[in-house]
Amino acid sequence: MGKVKKFEPISAICKDCGRDFIITVEEQKRFKSLGFELPKRCCECRKKRKEEKRIAEAKIKEKQETLENEKRQKKWEKEEKAIERLTKKLPIPQISIKDMALENPSESLVIIGNGFDLMHGVESSYWDFQKTIGKNTSFRFYMETYLDTSDLWSNLEESLGKLNYSIFLNSDIIDMWLDNFGVYNPDAQAADFFAAVETAIAPTFEIPRELKQRFKKWIKTLVVQSDGRPFSMLHGDYKVLSFNYTEFIETLYGAKSNNVCYIHGCRKNRNNGRPSELILGHRPGMEEEQWDKVRLKPFKFKDPYKRYIMESALETAAREAAWYEEETTKKCSDIIKKHRSFFDELTTIKYIFVIGHSLSEVDYPYFEEICKKTNAKWYIGYHSLDDLKRLLSFADKMNLREITIFRS
Ligand SMILES: [Zn+2]
């Protein structure tokens, strides 16, 4: 009869401190079940090692963070130096915000863009908007799949002009849907045909529809989160052209409601009892560039009936998809017409302050209109190096006579 090997407490010597320690039966079983060797250190030394490991890991993490901060800091310093070099060379007067004065409010126009809201702690960047869209929503899928851009959220308006029609408007995809909806069957109905086409071009109406709804909902949630009011000169009866959808120029700086033109709509305003539309879109003409990429392959069907159906389907799809352009293009000239009286009243303006506006080309038509009406002295703010570069090319394109720049 063989002896059954029984677990018994083992006495061992700690590798670190040299003291005797007992490995209990329970510990032996536990280590064995986990497939580990028996411990070589006493309980205290094991704890000590664990703690040392934790501290070492924390140190590594801290070091990584420091490195990243340093990198960011260096990048920032580099940008600051570049701004300094550039501004030194410029034959343009520069002023600090606190020295700015608005001596004749009634002759002043203040133009604000999203940078104004950001300066007051409003989380109003497109990146903030992006955070409000679920990770797995069909909307996100449509945006990230069909808009042909690598920087979707850094310039959302421009990105909207990059719908890649060729992904869904091609004969293979259309053929698939026609087949799916049984349109090739002799007893198919017209409704099947239209259902197939609509399904194929779903991104063209899903993107604008969802974007509008979600954007409006998000804009409603924006709040000021900073106590700073850097533009202390803003008081009195100045006119405002606001590119923002929020009313913070009124609530923070007392601009009078009837002096403010919300060129792209405002969340608080109503139009015939309905909330005013919030306008968001890309510059005209981008769609043409996208359509040029659509190559409808010469069709493979020999069967004249199938070929006929395919041709009508492509034609219908292309016609209906054009709605996307209608919905996503910012039609500045129509918008200017709508606000005609505001622009017409600008003839008395002698000073123009531009605060937190990106001066993107999509908005040039508004500025051209202002230049037509006025012969003013411009004060234009910038924040980053890119802003400053855009500012300079803007001033050049608009042929501004007299400008002063300030950093915000
Ligand atoms: Zn020990």
Coordinates of C-alpha atoms and ligand atoms in Angstrom, one line a residue:
M1 CA 0.0 0.0 0.0
G2 CA 1.5 3.3 -1.1
K3 CA 1.5 6.3 1.1
V4 CA -1.0 9.1 0.1
K5 CA 1.0 12.2 -0.3
K6 CA -0.5 14.7 2.1
F7 CA 0.0 18.5 2.2
E8 CA 1.8 19.6 5.3
P9 CA 3.0 23.1 6.3
I10 CA 6.4 23.7 4.8
S11 CA 9.1 25.8 6.5
A12 CA 11.2 27.9 4.1
I13 CA 13.8 30.6 4.2
C14 CA 12.9 34.1 2.7
K15 CA 15.1 35.0 -0.3
D16 CA 15.1 38.6 0.7
C17 CA 15.2 38.9 4.5
G18 CA 16.6 35.4 5.3
R19 CA 14.0 34.7 7.9
D20 CA 12.1 31.5 8.3
F21 CA 8.6 31.5 7.2
I22 CA 5.8 28.9 7.0
I23 CA 3.9 28.1 3.8
T24 CA 0.5 26.9 5.0
V25 CA -1.4 24.0 3.5
E26 CA -4.0 26.3 2.2
E27 CA -1.3 28.5 0.5
Q28 CA 0.3 25.4 -1.1
K29 CA -3.1 24.4 -2.5
R30 CA -3.8 27.8 -3.8
F31 CA -0.4 28.3 -5.5
K32 CA -0.7 24.8 -7.0
S33 CA -4.2 25.4 -8.4
L34 CA -3.0 28.6 -10.0
G35 CA 0.0 26.8 -11.5
F36 CA 2.5 28.9 -9.6
E37 CA 5.7 27.8 -7.9
L38 CA 5.7 28.0 -4.1
P39 CA 6.6 31.5 -2.7
K40 CA 10.3 32.2 -2.1
R41 CA 9.6 35.2 0.1
C42 CA 7.9 35.8 3.4
C43 CA 4.6 37.5 3.6
E44 CA 6.0 40.9 4.5
C45 CA 8.6 40.8 1.8
R46 CA 6.0 39.8 -0.8
K47 CA 3.9 42.8 0.3
K48 CA 6.9 45.0 0.1
R49 CA 7.8 43.9 -3.4
K50 CA 4.2 44.4 -4.6
E51 CA 4.3 47.9 -3.2
E52 CA 7.6 48.7 -4.8
K53 CA 6.3 47.4 -8.2
R54 CA 3.2 49.7 -7.8
I55 CA 5.4 52.7 -7.1
A56 CA 7.7 51.9 -10.0
E57 CA 4.7 51.7 -12.4
A58 CA 3.3 54.9 -11.1
K59 CA 6.7 56.6 -11.6
I60 CA 6.8 55.4 -15.2
K61 CA 3.3 56.7 -15.8
E62 CA 4.2 60.0 -14.3
K63 CA 7.3 60.2 -16.5
Q64 CA 5.2 59.5 -19.6
E65 CA 2.8 62.3 -18.6
T66 CA 5.6 64.7 -18.0
L67 CA 7.1 63.9 -21.4
E68 CA 3.8 64.4 -23.1
N69 CA 3.3 67.7 -21.3
E70 CA 6.8 68.8 -22.2
K71 CA 6.1 67.9 -25.8
R72 CA 2.9 69.9 -25.7
Q73 CA 4.7 72.8 -24.0
K74 CA 7.4 72.7 -26.7
K75 CA 4.9 72.8 -29.4
W76 CA 3.1 75.7 -27.8
E77 CA 6.4 77.5 -27.3
K78 CA 7.3 76.9 -30.9
E79 CA 4.0 78.3 -32.0
E80 CA 4.3 81.3 -29.7
K81 CA 7.8 82.0 -31.2
A82 CA 6.4 81.7 -34.7
I83 CA 3.6 84.1 -33.9
E84 CA 6.2 86.5 -32.3
R85 CA 8.4 86.4 -35.4
L86 CA 5.5 86.9 -37.7
T87 CA 3.9 89.8 -35.8
K88 CA 7.3 91.6 -35.5
K89 CA 7.6 91.6 -39.2
L90 CA 4.1 92.8 -39.8
P91 CA 3.6 96.4 -40.8
I92 CA 0.3 96.2 -38.9
P93 CA -0.5 97.9 -35.6
Q94 CA -1.2 95.6 -32.7
I95 CA -3.1 96.2 -29.6
S96 CA -4.0 94.3 -26.4
I97 CA -7.6 93.6 -25.6
K98 CA -7.6 95.7 -22.4
D99 CA -6.5 98.7 -24.4
M100 CA -9.2 98.5 -26.9
A101 CA -11.9 101.1 -26.7
L102 CA -15.3 101.5 -28.3
E103 CA -15.6 105.2 -28.3
N104 CA -18.6 105.5 -30.6
P105 CA -20.7 102.5 -30.0
S106 CA -23.3 103.6 -32.5
E107 CA -20.6 103.6 -35.2
S108 CA -19.2 100.2 -34.2
L109 CA -19.9 96.8 -35.5
V110 CA -18.8 93.7 -33.5
I111 CA -18.5 90.5 -35.4
I112 CA -18.3 87.3 -33.4
G113 CA -17.5 83.7 -34.2
N114 CA -17.2 80.5 -32.2
G115 CA -13.9 81.6 -30.7
F116 CA -15.9 84.2 -28.7
D117 CA -18.0 81.5 -27.1
L118 CA -14.9 79.3 -26.5
M119 CA -13.2 82.2 -24.8
H120 CA -16.0 82.3 -22.3
G121 CA -15.7 78.6 -21.4
V122 CA -18.5 77.4 -23.6
E123 CA -17.9 73.9 -24.9
S124 CA -18.9 74.7 -28.4
S125 CA -16.3 73.1 -30.6
Y126 CA -17.3 70.4 -33.2
W127 CA -15.2 68.1 -31.0
D128 CA -17.6 68.7 -28.2
F129 CA -20.5 68.0 -30.5
Q130 CA -18.9 64.8 -31.6
K131 CA -18.8 63.6 -28.0
T132 CA -22.6 63.8 -27.8
I133 CA -23.0 61.3 -30.6
G134 CA -23.1 57.7 -29.5
K135 CA -20.3 55.4 -30.4
N136 CA -22.4 53.0 -32.4
T137 CA -25.2 55.1 -33.8
S138 CA -26.1 54.8 -37.5
F139 CA -25.5 58.6 -37.7
R140 CA -21.9 58.2 -36.7
F141 CA -21.6 55.3 -39.1
Y142 CA -23.0 57.4 -42.0
M143 CA -20.8 60.3 -41.2
E144 CA -17.6 58.4 -40.8
T145 CA -18.3 56.1 -43.8
Y146 CA -19.7 58.4 -46.5
L147 CA -17.9 61.7 -45.8
D148 CA -14.6 61.4 -47.6
T149 CA -12.3 63.2 -45.1
S150 CA -9.7 62.4 -42.5
D151 CA -10.5 65.4 -40.3
L152 CA -14.2 65.1 -40.2
W153 CA -14.7 66.9 -36.8
S154 CA -12.0 69.6 -37.1
N155 CA -14.0 71.3 -39.8
L156 CA -17.4 69.8 -39.9
E157 CA -18.9 72.3 -42.3
E158 CA -16.2 71.7 -45.0
S159 CA -16.5 67.9 -44.4
L160 CA -20.2 68.0 -45.3
G161 CA -19.2 69.0 -48.8
K162 CA -17.2 65.8 -49.2
L163 CA -20.0 63.2 -49.5
N164 CA -18.6 60.3 -51.4
Y165 CA -21.5 59.6 -53.8
S166 CA -19.5 56.9 -55.6
I167 CA -19.7 54.6 -52.7
F168 CA -23.5 54.1 -52.9
L169 CA -24.3 55.6 -56.3
N170 CA -22.8 52.9 -58.5
S171 CA -24.4 50.2 -60.6
D172 CA -23.3 47.4 -58.4
I173 CA -24.9 48.7 -55.3
I174 CA -28.0 49.8 -57.1
D175 CA -28.2 46.4 -58.8
M176 CA -28.0 44.8 -55.4
W177 CA -30.9 46.8 -54.0
L178 CA -33.1 46.3 -57.1
D179 CA -32.5 42.6 -56.8
N180 CA -33.2 42.7 -53.0
F181 CA -36.5 44.5 -53.5
G182 CA -37.5 42.1 -56.3
V183 CA -37.7 44.9 -58.8
Y184 CA -36.5 42.7 -61.7
N185 CA -39.5 40.4 -61.2
P186 CA -42.2 40.8 -63.9
D187 CA -44.8 41.5 -61.3
A188 CA -42.8 44.2 -59.4
Q189 CA -44.6 47.4 -58.4
A190 CA -43.5 50.9 -58.9
A191 CA -43.3 51.2 -55.0
D192 CA -40.6 48.4 -55.0
F193 CA -38.6 50.4 -57.5
F194 CA -38.7 53.6 -55.4
A195 CA -38.0 51.7 -52.2
A196 CA -34.9 50.2 -53.7
V197 CA -33.6 53.5 -54.9
E198 CA -34.3 55.3 -51.6
T199 CA -32.6 52.6 -49.7
A200 CA -29.5 52.9 -51.9
I201 CA -29.2 56.6 -51.4
A202 CA -30.2 56.6 -47.7
P203 CA -27.0 58.5 -46.6
T204 CA -28.1 61.6 -48.6
F205 CA -31.1 62.2 -46.4
E206 CA -30.0 60.5 -43.2
I207 CA -26.9 62.7 -42.8
P208 CA -28.6 66.1 -43.1
R209 CA -31.7 65.1 -41.2
E210 CA -29.9 63.6 -38.2
L211 CA -27.3 66.3 -38.1
K212 CA -29.9 69.0 -37.9
Q213 CA -31.7 67.3 -35.1
R214 CA -28.7 66.4 -33.1
F215 CA -27.0 69.7 -33.6
K216 CA -30.0 71.7 -32.5
K217 CA -30.4 69.6 -29.4
W218 CA -26.7 70.0 -28.5
I219 CA -26.7 73.8 -29.1
K220 CA -29.5 74.1 -26.6
T221 CA -27.3 72.6 -23.9
L222 CA -24.4 75.1 -24.2
V223 CA -23.6 77.2 -21.2
V224 CA -21.0 79.8 -20.2
Q225 CA -18.5 78.2 -17.8
S226 CA -16.1 81.0 -17.1
D227 CA -16.3 84.2 -15.0
G228 CA -13.9 86.1 -17.2
R229 CA -15.3 88.9 -19.3
P230 CA -12.2 90.0 -21.3
F231 CA -14.0 92.5 -23.6
S232 CA -14.8 95.2 -21.0
M233 CA -15.1 97.8 -23.8
L234 CA -18.3 96.2 -25.0
H235 CA -21.2 98.3 -23.7
G236 CA -23.8 100.4 -25.3
D237 CA -25.5 100.5 -28.7
Y238 CA -23.1 98.7 -30.9
K239 CA -24.3 96.5 -33.7
V240 CA -23.4 92.8 -33.7
L241 CA -23.1 90.3 -36.5
S242 CA -23.1 87.0 -34.7
F243 CA -22.1 83.7 -36.4
N244 CA -22.9 81.9 -33.2
Y245 CA -26.1 80.1 -32.4
T246 CA -26.0 81.3 -28.8
E247 CA -27.1 84.6 -27.3
F248 CA -24.1 85.1 -25.1
I249 CA -23.2 88.5 -26.6
E250 CA -26.5 89.7 -25.1
T251 CA -26.3 88.0 -21.8
L252 CA -22.6 88.7 -21.1
Y253 CA -22.1 92.1 -22.7
G254 CA -25.6 93.7 -22.8
A255 CA -25.9 93.8 -26.6
K256 CA -29.4 94.9 -27.4
S257 CA -31.4 92.2 -29.0
N258 CA -32.6 94.3 -32.0
N259 CA -29.0 95.3 -32.7
V260 CA -27.9 91.7 -33.1
C261 CA -28.1 89.9 -36.4
Y262 CA -27.8 86.1 -35.9
I263 CA -26.8 85.4 -39.5
H264 CA -27.0 81.6 -39.1
G265 CA -29.9 81.5 -36.6
C266 CA -30.1 81.7 -32.9
R267 CA -31.3 79.0 -30.4
K268 CA -33.5 81.5 -28.5
N269 CA -35.1 83.1 -31.5
R270 CA -38.4 82.0 -33.0
N271 CA -39.8 82.5 -36.4
N272 CA -43.6 82.5 -36.7
G273 CA -43.8 80.6 -33.5
R274 CA -41.2 78.0 -34.6
P275 CA -37.6 77.9 -33.4
S276 CA -35.4 79.6 -36.0
E277 CA -33.4 77.3 -38.3
L278 CA -29.7 76.9 -37.4
I279 CA -27.7 77.2 -40.6
L280 CA -24.6 75.0 -41.1
G281 CA -23.0 74.0 -44.3
H282 CA -20.2 74.0 -46.8
R283 CA -19.3 76.5 -49.5
P284 CA -21.2 76.2 -52.8
G285 CA -19.7 74.2 -55.6
M286 CA -18.1 71.4 -53.6
E287 CA -20.8 69.0 -54.7
E288 CA -19.7 69.4 -58.3
E289 CA -16.2 68.2 -57.4
Q290 CA -17.7 65.1 -55.7
W291 CA -20.0 64.3 -58.6
D292 CA -17.1 64.4 -61.0
K293 CA -15.8 61.4 -59.1
V294 CA -18.9 59.4 -59.8
R295 CA -18.3 57.1 -62.7
L296 CA -21.3 55.2 -63.7
K297 CA -19.9 52.1 -65.4
P298 CA -21.4 51.2 -68.7
F299 CA -23.9 48.7 -67.8
K300 CA -23.4 45.0 -67.9
F301 CA -26.9 43.8 -68.6
K302 CA -27.7 42.4 -72.0
D303 CA -31.4 41.9 -71.1
P304 CA -33.0 45.1 -72.4
Y305 CA -35.7 45.1 -69.7
K306 CA -33.1 44.9 -66.8
R307 CA -31.0 47.4 -68.5
Y308 CA -33.9 49.8 -68.8
I309 CA -34.7 49.4 -65.1
M310 CA -31.1 50.0 -64.1
E311 CA -30.9 53.1 -66.2
S312 CA -34.0 54.6 -64.7
A313 CA -32.8 53.6 -61.2
L314 CA -29.5 55.4 -61.7
E315 CA -31.2 58.5 -63.1
T316 CA -33.8 58.6 -60.2
A317 CA -31.1 58.0 -57.6
A318 CA -28.9 60.8 -59.0
R319 CA -31.9 63.2 -59.1
E320 CA -33.0 62.5 -55.6
A321 CA -29.5 62.5 -54.2
A322 CA -29.1 66.1 -55.3
W323 CA -31.3 67.0 -52.4
Y324 CA -28.3 66.5 -50.2
E325 CA -26.6 69.5 -51.8
E326 CA -29.7 71.6 -51.2
E327 CA -29.6 70.7 -47.5
T328 CA -25.9 71.1 -46.8
T329 CA -24.8 74.1 -48.9
K330 CA -24.6 77.4 -47.1
K331 CA -26.2 79.8 -49.5
C332 CA -24.7 83.0 -48.4
S333 CA -26.3 85.2 -51.0
D334 CA -29.8 84.1 -50.0
I335 CA -29.0 84.6 -46.4
I336 CA -27.7 88.1 -47.0
K337 CA -30.9 88.9 -48.9
K338 CA -32.9 87.7 -45.9
H339 CA -30.9 90.1 -43.6
R340 CA -30.9 92.9 -46.2
S341 CA -31.9 95.6 -43.8
F342 CA -29.1 94.8 -41.4
F343 CA -26.4 95.1 -44.1
D344 CA -28.0 98.2 -45.5
E345 CA -27.8 99.9 -42.2
L346 CA -24.0 99.4 -42.0
T347 CA -23.2 102.5 -44.0
T348 CA -22.7 104.5 -40.8
I349 CA -20.2 102.0 -39.4
K350 CA -16.7 103.4 -38.8
Y351 CA -15.1 100.7 -36.6
I352 CA -15.4 96.9 -36.9
F353 CA -14.2 94.5 -34.2
V354 CA -13.8 90.8 -35.2
I355 CA -13.7 88.5 -32.2
G356 CA -13.1 84.8 -32.3
H357 CA -14.0 84.4 -36.0
S358 CA -12.1 81.8 -38.0
L359 CA -12.4 83.9 -41.2
S360 CA -12.9 80.8 -43.3
E361 CA -13.6 81.2 -47.0
V362 CA -17.1 79.8 -46.6
D363 CA -18.0 83.1 -44.8
Y364 CA -16.3 85.5 -47.2
P365 CA -19.5 86.5 -49.0
Y366 CA -20.7 88.1 -45.7
F367 CA -17.5 90.1 -45.3
E368 CA -17.5 91.2 -48.9
E369 CA -21.0 92.5 -48.4
I370 CA -19.8 94.4 -45.3
C371 CA -16.8 95.9 -47.2
K372 CA -19.2 97.1 -49.9
K373 CA -21.2 99.0 -47.4
T374 CA -18.5 100.4 -45.2
N375 CA -15.1 102.1 -45.2
A376 CA -14.2 101.2 -41.7
K377 CA -11.2 100.7 -39.5
W378 CA -10.9 97.0 -38.6
Y379 CA -9.7 95.4 -35.4
I380 CA -9.3 91.7 -35.9
G381 CA -8.5 89.1 -33.3
Y382 CA -6.6 85.9 -33.6
H383 CA -5.8 83.1 -31.3
S384 CA -3.5 80.6 -33.0
L385 CA -0.8 80.8 -35.7
D386 CA -3.3 79.4 -38.2
D387 CA -5.8 82.1 -37.2
L388 CA -3.2 84.7 -37.8
K389 CA -2.3 83.3 -41.2
R390 CA -6.0 83.2 -42.2
L391 CA -6.4 86.7 -40.9
L392 CA -3.6 88.0 -43.1
S393 CA -4.9 86.4 -46.2
F394 CA -8.4 87.6 -45.4
A395 CA -7.2 91.2 -45.0
D396 CA -5.4 90.8 -48.3
K397 CA -8.4 89.4 -50.1
M398 CA -10.8 92.0 -48.7
N399 CA -8.3 94.7 -49.4
L400 CA -8.8 96.2 -46.0
R401 CA -7.5 99.8 -45.8
E402 CA -6.8 100.1 -42.1
I403 CA -6.4 97.2 -39.7
T404 CA -5.2 96.6 -36.2
I405 CA -4.8 93.1 -34.8
F406 CA -5.1 91.8 -31.3
R407 CA -4.4 88.4 -29.7
S408 CA -7.3 86.7 -27.8
Ligands
ZN1 ZN 11.2 38.2 4.1

